[in-house]
PDB file of C-alpha atoms in Angstrom:
ATOM      1  CA  MET A   1       0.000   0.000   0.000  1.00  0.00           C
ATOM      2  CA  ASN A   2       1.300   3.431  -0.968  1.00  0.00           C
ATOM      3  CA  ILE A   3      -0.018   5.832   1.647  1.00  0.00           C
ATOM      4  CA  GLU A   4       0.286   8.749  -0.783  1.00  0.00           C
ATOM      5  CA  GLU A   5      -2.628   7.286  -2.764  1.00  0.00           C
ATOM      6  CA  ILE A   6      -4.890   8.708  -0.034  1.00  0.00           C
ATOM      7  CA  PHE A   7      -4.355  12.081  -1.664  1.00  0.00           C
ATOM      8  CA  ILE A   8      -4.829  11.167  -5.344  1.00  0.00           C
ATOM      9  CA  ARG A   9      -8.006  13.253  -5.547  1.00  0.00           C
ATOM     10  CA  ASN A  10      -6.494  16.274  -3.759  1.00  0.00           C
ATOM     11  CA  PRO A  11      -6.105  19.581  -5.599  1.00  0.00           C
ATOM     12  CA  GLN A  12      -2.647  19.953  -7.160  1.00  0.00           C
ATOM     13  CA  GLY A  13       0.143  20.816  -4.721  1.00  0.00           C
ATOM     14  CA  VAL A  14      -1.907  20.463  -1.533  1.00  0.00           C
ATOM     15  CA  ARG A  15      -0.396  17.243  -0.166  1.00  0.00           C
ATOM     16  CA  GLU A  16       3.174  18.113  -1.161  1.00  0.00           C
ATOM     17  CA  THR A  17       2.828  21.490   0.551  1.00  0.00           C
ATOM     18  CA  LEU A  18       0.973  20.358   3.671  1.00  0.00           C
ATOM     19  CA  LYS A  19       3.084  17.302   4.438  1.00  0.00           C
ATOM     20  CA  ASN A  20       6.038  19.474   5.498  1.00  0.00           C
ATOM     21  CA  LYS A  21       3.944  21.843   7.605  1.00  0.00           C
ATOM     22  CA  THR A  22       3.076  21.926  11.305  1.00  0.00           C
ATOM     23  CA  VAL A  23      -0.227  23.228  12.629  1.00  0.00           C
ATOM     24  CA  GLY A  24      -0.916  23.861  16.322  1.00  0.00           C
ATOM     25  CA  ILE A  25      -4.446  23.301  17.651  1.00  0.00           C
ATOM     26  CA  ALA A  26      -5.447  24.700  21.064  1.00  0.00           C
ATOM     27  CA  GLY A  27      -8.365  22.580  22.252  1.00  0.00           C
ATOM     28  CA  CYS A  28      -9.715  19.255  21.018  1.00  0.00           C
ATOM     29  CA  GLY A  29     -13.485  19.600  21.356  1.00  0.00           C
ATOM     30  CA  GLY A  30     -16.147  20.419  18.774  1.00  0.00           C
ATOM     31  CA  LEU A  31     -13.807  22.619  16.784  1.00  0.00           C
ATOM     32  CA  GLY A  32     -10.396  21.027  17.419  1.00  0.00           C
ATOM     33  CA  SER A  33     -11.321  17.375  16.850  1.00  0.00           C
ATOM     34  CA  ASN A  34     -13.090  18.129  13.559  1.00  0.00           C
ATOM     35  CA  ILE A  35     -10.345  20.514  12.395  1.00  0.00           C
ATOM     36  CA  ALA A  36      -7.698  17.852  13.082  1.00  0.00           C
ATOM     37  CA  VAL A  37      -9.568  15.211  11.050  1.00  0.00           C
ATOM     38  CA  SER A  38     -10.016  17.569   8.096  1.00  0.00           C
ATOM     39  CA  LEU A  39      -6.384  18.676   8.126  1.00  0.00           C
ATOM     40  CA  VAL A  40      -5.144  15.066   8.163  1.00  0.00           C
ATOM     41  CA  ARG A  41      -7.456  14.211   5.253  1.00  0.00           C
ATOM     42  CA  ALA A  42      -6.135  17.290   3.424  1.00  0.00           C
ATOM     43  CA  GLY A  43      -2.586  15.954   3.882  1.00  0.00           C
ATOM     44  CA  ILE A  44      -1.059  17.843   6.810  1.00  0.00           C
ATOM     45  CA  GLY A  45       2.220  16.279   7.985  1.00  0.00           C
ATOM     46  CA  ASN A  46       2.413  17.422  11.614  1.00  0.00           C
ATOM     47  CA  LEU A  47      -0.168  18.407  14.213  1.00  0.00           C
ATOM     48  CA  ILE A  48       0.377  19.606  17.769  1.00  0.00           C
ATOM     49  CA  ILE A  49      -2.828  19.242  19.799  1.00  0.00           C
ATOM     50  CA  VAL A  50      -3.228  20.350  23.428  1.00  0.00           C
ATOM     51  CA  ASP A  51      -6.340  19.665  25.550  1.00  0.00           C
ATOM     52  CA  TYR A  52      -6.688  18.733  29.244  1.00  0.00           C
ATOM     53  CA  ASP A  53     -10.107  17.103  29.005  1.00  0.00           C
ATOM     54  CA  VAL A  54     -11.477  13.550  28.783  1.00  0.00           C
ATOM     55  CA  VAL A  55     -14.261  12.455  26.427  1.00  0.00           C
ATOM     56  CA  ASP A  56     -17.730  12.824  27.985  1.00  0.00           C
ATOM     57  CA  ILE A  57     -20.978  11.405  26.604  1.00  0.00           C
ATOM     58  CA  SER A  58     -22.256  14.982  26.069  1.00  0.00           C
ATOM     59  CA  ASN A  59     -19.398  15.568  23.597  1.00  0.00           C
ATOM     60  CA  LEU A  60     -20.762  13.039  21.115  1.00  0.00           C
ATOM     61  CA  ASN A  61     -23.333  15.460  19.649  1.00  0.00           C
ATOM     62  CA  ARG A  62     -20.585  17.369  17.834  1.00  0.00           C
ATOM     63  CA  GLN A  63     -17.062  16.115  18.538  1.00  0.00           C
ATOM     64  CA  PHE A  64     -15.153  13.461  16.579  1.00  0.00           C
ATOM     65  CA  PHE A  65     -15.416  10.797  19.302  1.00  0.00           C
ATOM     66  CA  PHE A  66     -17.358   7.573  19.841  1.00  0.00           C
ATOM     67  CA  LEU A  67     -19.041   5.759  22.756  1.00  0.00           C
ATOM     68  CA  ASN A  68     -15.932   3.618  23.282  1.00  0.00           C
ATOM     69  CA  ASP A  69     -13.841   6.750  23.890  1.00  0.00           C
ATOM     70  CA  ILE A  70     -15.770   7.945  26.957  1.00  0.00           C
ATOM     71  CA  GLY A  71     -13.367   8.568  29.832  1.00  0.00           C
ATOM     72  CA  GLU A  72     -10.292   8.613  27.588  1.00  0.00           C
ATOM     73  CA  PHE A  73      -8.116  11.712  27.209  1.00  0.00           C
ATOM     74  CA  LYS A  74      -9.285  13.551  24.098  1.00  0.00           C
ATOM     75  CA  VAL A  75      -5.758  13.897  22.716  1.00  0.00           C
ATOM     76  CA  ASP A  76      -5.275  10.106  22.953  1.00  0.00           C
ATOM     77  CA  ALA A  77      -8.682   9.311  21.445  1.00  0.00           C
ATOM     78  CA  ILE A  78      -8.223  11.654  18.468  1.00  0.00           C
ATOM     79  CA  ARG A  79      -4.730  10.312  17.784  1.00  0.00           C
ATOM     80  CA  LYS A  80      -6.227   6.829  17.150  1.00  0.00           C
ATOM     81  CA  TYR A  81      -8.564   8.163  14.478  1.00  0.00           C
ATOM     82  CA  LEU A  82      -6.023  10.476  12.857  1.00  0.00           C
ATOM     83  CA  THR A  83      -3.492   7.675  12.447  1.00  0.00           C
ATOM     84  CA  GLN A  84      -6.267   5.425  11.118  1.00  0.00           C
ATOM     85  CA  ILE A  85      -6.642   7.925   8.280  1.00  0.00           C
ATOM     86  CA  ASN A  86      -2.892   8.308   7.664  1.00  0.00           C
ATOM     87  CA  PHE A  87      -0.465   6.288   9.804  1.00  0.00           C
ATOM     88  CA  GLN A  88       2.421   8.532   8.724  1.00  0.00           C
ATOM     89  CA  VAL A  89       0.975  11.746  10.170  1.00  0.00           C
ATOM     90  CA  LYS A  90       2.930  12.985  13.185  1.00  0.00           C
ATOM     91  CA  ILE A  91       0.636  13.835  16.078  1.00  0.00           C
ATOM     92  CA  SER A  92       2.065  15.486  19.183  1.00  0.00           C
ATOM     93  CA  GLY A  93      -0.755  15.331  21.714  1.00  0.00           C
ATOM     94  CA  PHE A  94      -0.453  16.872  25.175  1.00  0.00           C
ATOM     95  CA  ASN A  95      -2.963  16.248  27.925  1.00  0.00           C
ATOM     96  CA  LYS A  96      -2.357  19.629  29.561  1.00  0.00           C
ATOM     97  CA  GLU A  97      -4.332  22.744  30.354  1.00  0.00           C
ATOM     98  CA  LEU A  98      -3.195  25.695  28.256  1.00  0.00           C
ATOM     99  CA  THR A  99      -2.553  29.023  29.964  1.00  0.00           C
ATOM    100  CA  PRO A 100      -1.171  32.354  28.713  1.00  0.00           C
ATOM    101  CA  ASP A 101       2.138  31.340  30.308  1.00  0.00           C
ATOM    102  CA  ASN A 102       2.615  27.959  28.631  1.00  0.00           C
ATOM    103  CA  ILE A 103       1.449  28.395  25.018  1.00  0.00           C
ATOM    104  CA  SER A 104       5.048  28.907  23.844  1.00  0.00           C
ATOM    105  CA  ASP A 105       6.061  25.592  25.461  1.00  0.00           C
ATOM    106  CA  TYR A 106       3.821  23.715  23.042  1.00  0.00           C
ATOM    107  CA  PHE A 107       3.348  25.900  19.999  1.00  0.00           C
ATOM    108  CA  ALA A 108       6.593  27.814  19.382  1.00  0.00           C
ATOM    109  CA  GLY A 109       7.671  26.982  15.830  1.00  0.00           C
ATOM    110  CA  VAL A 110       4.291  26.104  14.279  1.00  0.00           C
ATOM    111  CA  ASP A 111       3.537  27.348  10.766  1.00  0.00           C
ATOM    112  CA  ILE A 112      -0.048  28.249  11.678  1.00  0.00           C
ATOM    113  CA  MET A 113      -1.887  28.352  15.003  1.00  0.00           C
ATOM    114  CA  VAL A 114      -5.544  27.343  15.381  1.00  0.00           C
ATOM    115  CA  GLU A 115      -7.746  28.418  18.280  1.00  0.00           C
ATOM    116  CA  ALA A 116     -10.342  25.776  19.141  1.00  0.00           C
ATOM    117  CA  PHE A 117     -11.448  26.641  22.674  1.00  0.00           C
ATOM    118  CA  ASP A 118     -15.006  26.594  23.982  1.00  0.00           C
ATOM    119  CA  LEU A 119     -14.979  29.643  26.275  1.00  0.00           C
ATOM    120  CA  ALA A 120     -14.810  33.165  24.821  1.00  0.00           C
ATOM    121  CA  GLU A 121     -12.490  34.333  27.610  1.00  0.00           C
ATOM    122  CA  LYS A 122      -9.947  31.700  26.568  1.00  0.00           C
ATOM    123  CA  LYS A 123     -10.301  32.633  22.887  1.00  0.00           C
ATOM    124  CA  ARG A 124      -9.550  36.199  23.904  1.00  0.00           C
ATOM    125  CA  TRP A 125      -6.395  35.519  25.903  1.00  0.00           C
ATOM    126  CA  LEU A 126      -5.061  33.216  23.203  1.00  0.00           C
ATOM    127  CA  ILE A 127      -5.542  35.915  20.540  1.00  0.00           C
ATOM    128  CA  ASP A 128      -4.002  38.562  22.799  1.00  0.00           C
ATOM    129  CA  ASN A 129      -0.950  36.490  23.746  1.00  0.00           C
ATOM    130  CA  TRP A 130      -0.405  35.071  20.289  1.00  0.00           C
ATOM    131  CA  LEU A 131      -0.574  38.382  18.437  1.00  0.00           C
ATOM    132  CA  ARG A 132       1.739  40.044  20.943  1.00  0.00           C
ATOM    133  CA  LYS A 133       4.325  37.214  20.810  1.00  0.00           C
ATOM    134  CA  TYR A 134       4.001  35.783  17.312  1.00  0.00           C
ATOM    135  CA  SER A 135       2.503  38.490  15.131  1.00  0.00           C
ATOM    136  CA  SER A 136       4.108  37.000  11.991  1.00  0.00           C
ATOM    137  CA  ILE A 137       2.461  33.565  12.415  1.00  0.00           C
ATOM    138  CA  PRO A 138      -1.186  33.346  11.304  1.00  0.00           C
ATOM    139  CA  LEU A 139      -3.837  32.570  13.949  1.00  0.00           C
ATOM    140  CA  VAL A 140      -7.168  31.078  12.847  1.00  0.00           C
ATOM    141  CA  CYS A 141     -10.040  31.335  15.354  1.00  0.00           C
ATOM    142  CA  GLY A 142     -13.661  30.227  15.609  1.00  0.00           C
ATOM    143  CA  SER A 143     -16.300  32.552  17.079  1.00  0.00           C
ATOM    144  CA  GLY A 144     -20.081  32.307  16.656  1.00  0.00           C
ATOM    145  CA  LEU A 145     -20.967  28.740  15.696  1.00  0.00           C
ATOM    146  CA  SER A 146     -23.932  28.046  17.958  1.00  0.00           C
ATOM    147  CA  GLY A 147     -27.530  27.097  17.132  1.00  0.00           C
ATOM    148  CA  TYR A 148     -28.531  25.785  13.701  1.00  0.00           C
ATOM    149  CA  GLY A 149     -29.372  27.216  10.263  1.00  0.00           C
ATOM    150  CA  LYS A 150     -28.207  30.767   9.418  1.00  0.00           C
ATOM    151  CA  THR A 151     -25.539  29.403   7.094  1.00  0.00           C
ATOM    152  CA  ASN A 152     -25.287  32.714   5.263  1.00  0.00           C
ATOM    153  CA  ASP A 153     -24.322  34.496   8.495  1.00  0.00           C
ATOM    154  CA  LEU A 154     -21.066  32.522   8.676  1.00  0.00           C
ATOM    155  CA  GLY A 155     -17.951  34.111   7.261  1.00  0.00           C
ATOM    156  CA  VAL A 156     -14.244  34.745   7.672  1.00  0.00           C
ATOM    157  CA  MET A 157     -12.993  38.127   8.858  1.00  0.00           C
ATOM    158  CA  ARG A 158      -9.305  38.953   8.546  1.00  0.00           C
ATOM    159  CA  ALA A 159      -7.181  41.647  10.151  1.00  0.00           C
ATOM    160  CA  GLY A 160      -3.407  41.314   9.826  1.00  0.00           C
ATOM    161  CA  ASN A 161      -2.560  37.711  10.709  1.00  0.00           C
ATOM    162  CA  LEU A 162      -5.816  37.065  12.611  1.00  0.00           C
ATOM    163  CA  PHE A 163      -8.586  35.133  10.851  1.00  0.00           C
ATOM    164  CA  VAL A 164     -11.933  34.722  12.650  1.00  0.00           C
ATOM    165  CA  CYS A 165     -14.397  32.158  11.274  1.00  0.00           C
ATOM    166  CA  GLY A 166     -18.067  32.133  12.287  1.00  0.00           C
ATOM    167  CA  ASP A 167     -20.844  34.682  12.771  1.00  0.00           C
ATOM    168  CA  GLN A 168     -19.199  36.386  15.811  1.00  0.00           C
ATOM    169  CA  SER A 169     -22.578  36.581  17.523  1.00  0.00           C
ATOM    170  CA  THR A 170     -24.388  33.299  18.300  1.00  0.00           C
ATOM    171  CA  ASP A 171     -23.404  32.076  21.759  1.00  0.00           C
ATOM    172  CA  SER A 172     -23.459  28.521  23.084  1.00  0.00           C
ATOM    173  CA  ILE A 173     -24.952  29.584  26.431  1.00  0.00           C
ATOM    174  CA  ILE A 174     -28.017  31.048  24.685  1.00  0.00           C
ATOM    175  CA  ASP A 175     -28.216  29.112  21.421  1.00  0.00           C
ATOM    176  CA  GLY A 176     -26.773  25.670  22.295  1.00  0.00           C
ATOM    177  CA  LEU A 177     -24.241  23.729  20.255  1.00  0.00           C
ATOM    178  CA  CYS A 178     -25.200  21.401  17.412  1.00  0.00           C
ATOM    179  CA  SER A 179     -23.028  19.281  15.128  1.00  0.00           C
ATOM    180  CA  VAL A 180     -24.340  20.843  11.942  1.00  0.00           C
ATOM    181  CA  ARG A 181     -23.072  24.358  12.606  1.00  0.00           C
ATOM    182  CA  VAL A 182     -20.018  23.496  14.748  1.00  0.00           C
ATOM    183  CA  SER A 183     -18.635  21.274  12.003  1.00  0.00           C
ATOM    184  CA  ILE A 184     -19.179  23.946   9.329  1.00  0.00           C
ATOM    185  CA  VAL A 185     -17.102  26.452  11.289  1.00  0.00           C
ATOM    186  CA  ALA A 186     -14.472  23.808  12.156  1.00  0.00           C
ATOM    187  CA  ASN A 187     -14.104  23.172   8.446  1.00  0.00           C
ATOM    188  CA  MET A 188     -14.056  26.889   7.656  1.00  0.00           C
ATOM    189  CA  GLN A 189     -11.050  27.089   9.986  1.00  0.00           C
ATOM    190  CA  ALA A 190      -9.380  24.053   8.391  1.00  0.00           C
ATOM    191  CA  ASN A 191     -10.107  25.487   4.935  1.00  0.00           C
ATOM    192  CA  CYS A 192      -8.568  28.785   6.012  1.00  0.00           C
ATOM    193  CA  VAL A 193      -5.411  26.931   7.173  1.00  0.00           C
ATOM    194  CA  VAL A 194      -5.040  25.143   3.831  1.00  0.00           C
ATOM    195  CA  GLU A 195      -5.610  28.374   1.923  1.00  0.00           C
ATOM    196  CA  ILE A 196      -2.938  30.227   3.922  1.00  0.00           C
ATOM    197  CA  LEU A 197      -0.424  27.364   3.549  1.00  0.00           C
ATOM    198  CA  MET A 198      -1.093  27.151  -0.192  1.00  0.00           C
ATOM    199  CA  LYS A 199      -0.377  30.854  -0.778  1.00  0.00           C
ATOM    200  CA  GLU A 200       3.354  30.221  -0.881  1.00  0.00           C
ATOM    201  CA  TYR A 201       2.940  27.309  -3.311  1.00  0.00           C
ATOM    202  CA  ASN A 202       0.651  29.333  -5.561  1.00  0.00           C
ATOM    203  CA  ASN A 203       3.088  32.271  -5.593  1.00  0.00           C
ATOM    204  CA  ASP A 204       5.959  29.969  -6.630  1.00  0.00           C
ATOM    205  CA  TYR A 205       3.812  28.085  -9.123  1.00  0.00           C
ATOM    206  CA  ASN A 206       2.613  31.248 -10.840  1.00  0.00           C
ATOM    207  CA  LYS A 207       6.115  32.703 -11.208  1.00  0.00           C
TER     208      LYS A 207
ATOM    209  CA  MET B   1     -14.008  58.636   7.675  1.00  0.00           C
ATOM    210  CA  ILE B   2     -13.301  55.315   9.460  1.00  0.00           C
ATOM    211  CA  THR B   3     -14.496  51.947   8.209  1.00  0.00           C
ATOM    212  CA  ILE B   4     -15.460  49.324  10.797  1.00  0.00           C
ATOM    213  CA  ASN B   5     -15.383  45.612   9.914  1.00  0.00           C
ATOM    214  CA  ASN B   6     -15.465  46.383   6.175  1.00  0.00           C
ATOM    215  CA  ARG B   7     -19.072  47.473   6.650  1.00  0.00           C
ATOM    216  CA  ASP B   8     -19.925  50.443   8.883  1.00  0.00           C
ATOM    217  CA  LYS B   9     -18.553  53.954   8.375  1.00  0.00           C
ATOM    218  CA  ILE B  10     -18.186  56.637  11.032  1.00  0.00           C
ATOM    219  CA  GLU B  11     -16.948  60.228  10.938  1.00  0.00           C
ATOM    220  CA  TRP B  12     -13.323  60.730  11.961  1.00  0.00           C
ATOM    221  CA  PHE B  13     -12.157  63.541  14.280  1.00  0.00           C
ATOM    222  CA  GLU B  14      -8.728  64.784  15.370  1.00  0.00           C
ATOM    223  CA  GLY B  15      -7.360  62.735  18.270  1.00  0.00           C
ATOM    224  CA  MET B  16      -9.963  59.950  17.909  1.00  0.00           C
ATOM    225  CA  THR B  17      -8.953  56.911  20.008  1.00  0.00           C
ATOM    226  CA  VAL B  18      -9.904  53.246  19.820  1.00  0.00           C
ATOM    227  CA  SER B  19     -12.097  53.823  22.902  1.00  0.00           C
ATOM    228  CA  ASP B  20     -13.947  56.591  21.025  1.00  0.00           C
ATOM    229  CA  VAL B  21     -14.590  54.228  18.105  1.00  0.00           C
ATOM    230  CA  LEU B  22     -15.916  51.500  20.422  1.00  0.00           C
ATOM    231  CA  LYS B  23     -18.169  54.024  22.194  1.00  0.00           C
ATOM    232  CA  LYS B  24     -19.484  55.391  18.919  1.00  0.00           C
ATOM    233  CA  MET B  25     -20.241  51.852  17.700  1.00  0.00           C
ATOM    234  CA  ARG B  26     -21.801  51.005  21.090  1.00  0.00           C
ATOM    235  CA  TYR B  27     -19.512  47.992  21.476  1.00  0.00           C
ATOM    236  CA  GLU B  28     -19.736  47.528  25.227  1.00  0.00           C
ATOM    237  CA  TYR B  29     -18.977  43.823  25.130  1.00  0.00           C
ATOM    238  CA  ASN B  30     -15.469  43.247  26.544  1.00  0.00           C
ATOM    239  CA  LEU B  31     -14.803  39.989  24.700  1.00  0.00           C
ATOM    240  CA  ILE B  32     -13.436  41.644  21.592  1.00  0.00           C
ATOM    241  CA  SER B  33     -10.176  41.902  19.662  1.00  0.00           C
ATOM    242  CA  VAL B  34      -9.253  45.150  17.907  1.00  0.00           C
ATOM    243  CA  HIS B  35      -7.047  45.880  14.887  1.00  0.00           C
ATOM    244  CA  ILE B  36      -6.327  49.159  13.140  1.00  0.00           C
ATOM    245  CA  ASN B  37      -5.575  48.168   9.551  1.00  0.00           C
ATOM    246  CA  ASP B  38      -3.159  45.208  10.058  1.00  0.00           C
ATOM    247  CA  ASP B  39      -1.995  46.189  13.548  1.00  0.00           C
ATOM    248  CA  TYR B  40      -3.281  44.484  16.691  1.00  0.00           C
ATOM    249  CA  ILE B  41      -4.195  46.841  19.560  1.00  0.00           C
ATOM    250  CA  PRO B  42      -4.063  45.299  23.073  1.00  0.00           C
ATOM    251  CA  ASP B  43      -6.946  46.363  25.341  1.00  0.00           C
ATOM    252  CA  ASN B  44      -4.766  48.426  27.683  1.00  0.00           C
ATOM    253  CA  GLN B  45      -3.959  50.649  24.682  1.00  0.00           C
ATOM    254  CA  TYR B  46      -7.560  51.508  23.677  1.00  0.00           C
ATOM    255  CA  ASP B  47      -7.521  54.869  25.485  1.00  0.00           C
ATOM    256  CA  LYS B  48      -4.041  55.810  24.262  1.00  0.00           C
ATOM    257  CA  THR B  49      -4.109  54.678  20.637  1.00  0.00           C
ATOM    258  CA  THR B  50      -5.326  57.221  18.110  1.00  0.00           C
ATOM    259  CA  VAL B  51      -7.022  56.080  14.935  1.00  0.00           C
ATOM    260  CA  PRO B  52      -5.751  57.747  11.727  1.00  0.00           C
ATOM    261  CA  ASP B  53      -8.282  59.128   9.271  1.00  0.00           C
ATOM    262  CA  ASN B  54      -9.322  56.717   6.496  1.00  0.00           C
ATOM    263  CA  SER B  55      -8.221  53.695   8.490  1.00  0.00           C
ATOM    264  CA  SER B  56      -9.964  50.378   8.568  1.00  0.00           C
ATOM    265  CA  VAL B  57     -10.782  49.216  12.099  1.00  0.00           C
ATOM    266  CA  PHE B  58     -11.604  45.589  12.835  1.00  0.00           C
ATOM    267  CA  VAL B  59     -13.468  44.663  15.997  1.00  0.00           C
ATOM    268  CA  MET B  60     -13.822  40.890  16.262  1.00  0.00           C
ATOM    269  CA  HIS B  61     -16.449  39.665  18.729  1.00  0.00           C
ATOM    270  CA  LEU B  62     -15.695  36.486  20.636  1.00  0.00           C
ATOM    271  CA  ALA B  63     -18.631  34.263  21.508  1.00  0.00           C
ATOM    272  CA  HIS B  64     -18.718  31.081  23.597  1.00  0.00           C
ATOM    273  CA  GLY B  65     -18.812  27.728  21.813  1.00  0.00           C
ATOM    274  CA  GLY B  66     -16.462  25.145  20.440  1.00  0.00           C
TER     275      GLY B  66
END
């Protein structure tokens, strides 16, 4: 079996570009687990995933986990599925709680950083710390992915190296979280990552 | 004239700060992230940072859920 055949249907240049890249993902819940799966299917070579939590039955409405995973650390559970898609992908999973003081310990050196937290306060400190420390490395966030429907309200807003996917208004405390909308925004973030990584390839290719 | 989030436009005045822009837009929510053009502005700089005329200001709102 030639593992590269996974990517035969990929757009030109995507696998060859992504396989040498490293993406950091902060959080492995509704956003992070689905983003990781999409990036591995797209051909990413290296992922660094940090999450302190274990799989709970209430996660199964939107996160890439199964009944058998309940009680397992999320980073360990997702690693099984990611390597089932591509056994050559390098997954660095850390069962740790991220804080403003330790993000550099895990994510220094990534090509792109992805925010995949649940709480808005954590999204905010990650953006603040990242942009102050690593303003040259793109940060892709998710904000406003609650409820259902309202597909046309979802978008990507960019300022400098910050990309925010979602509607920036629906809130899980009021609107609830449902697979259909969470997975759209997760994939908007993954799509954003691929697009940013492919810019370099497209610039070279068009020269 | 200042453009907010590629959408809203407000009148500019001499010495206008990020705090003035937020007040004018009635953004009272504190879970936000602000850029002027491509530059990130930390929240402790909102009162001190002036916004140049014709700039594009981005105010990203952060909502719970993930």
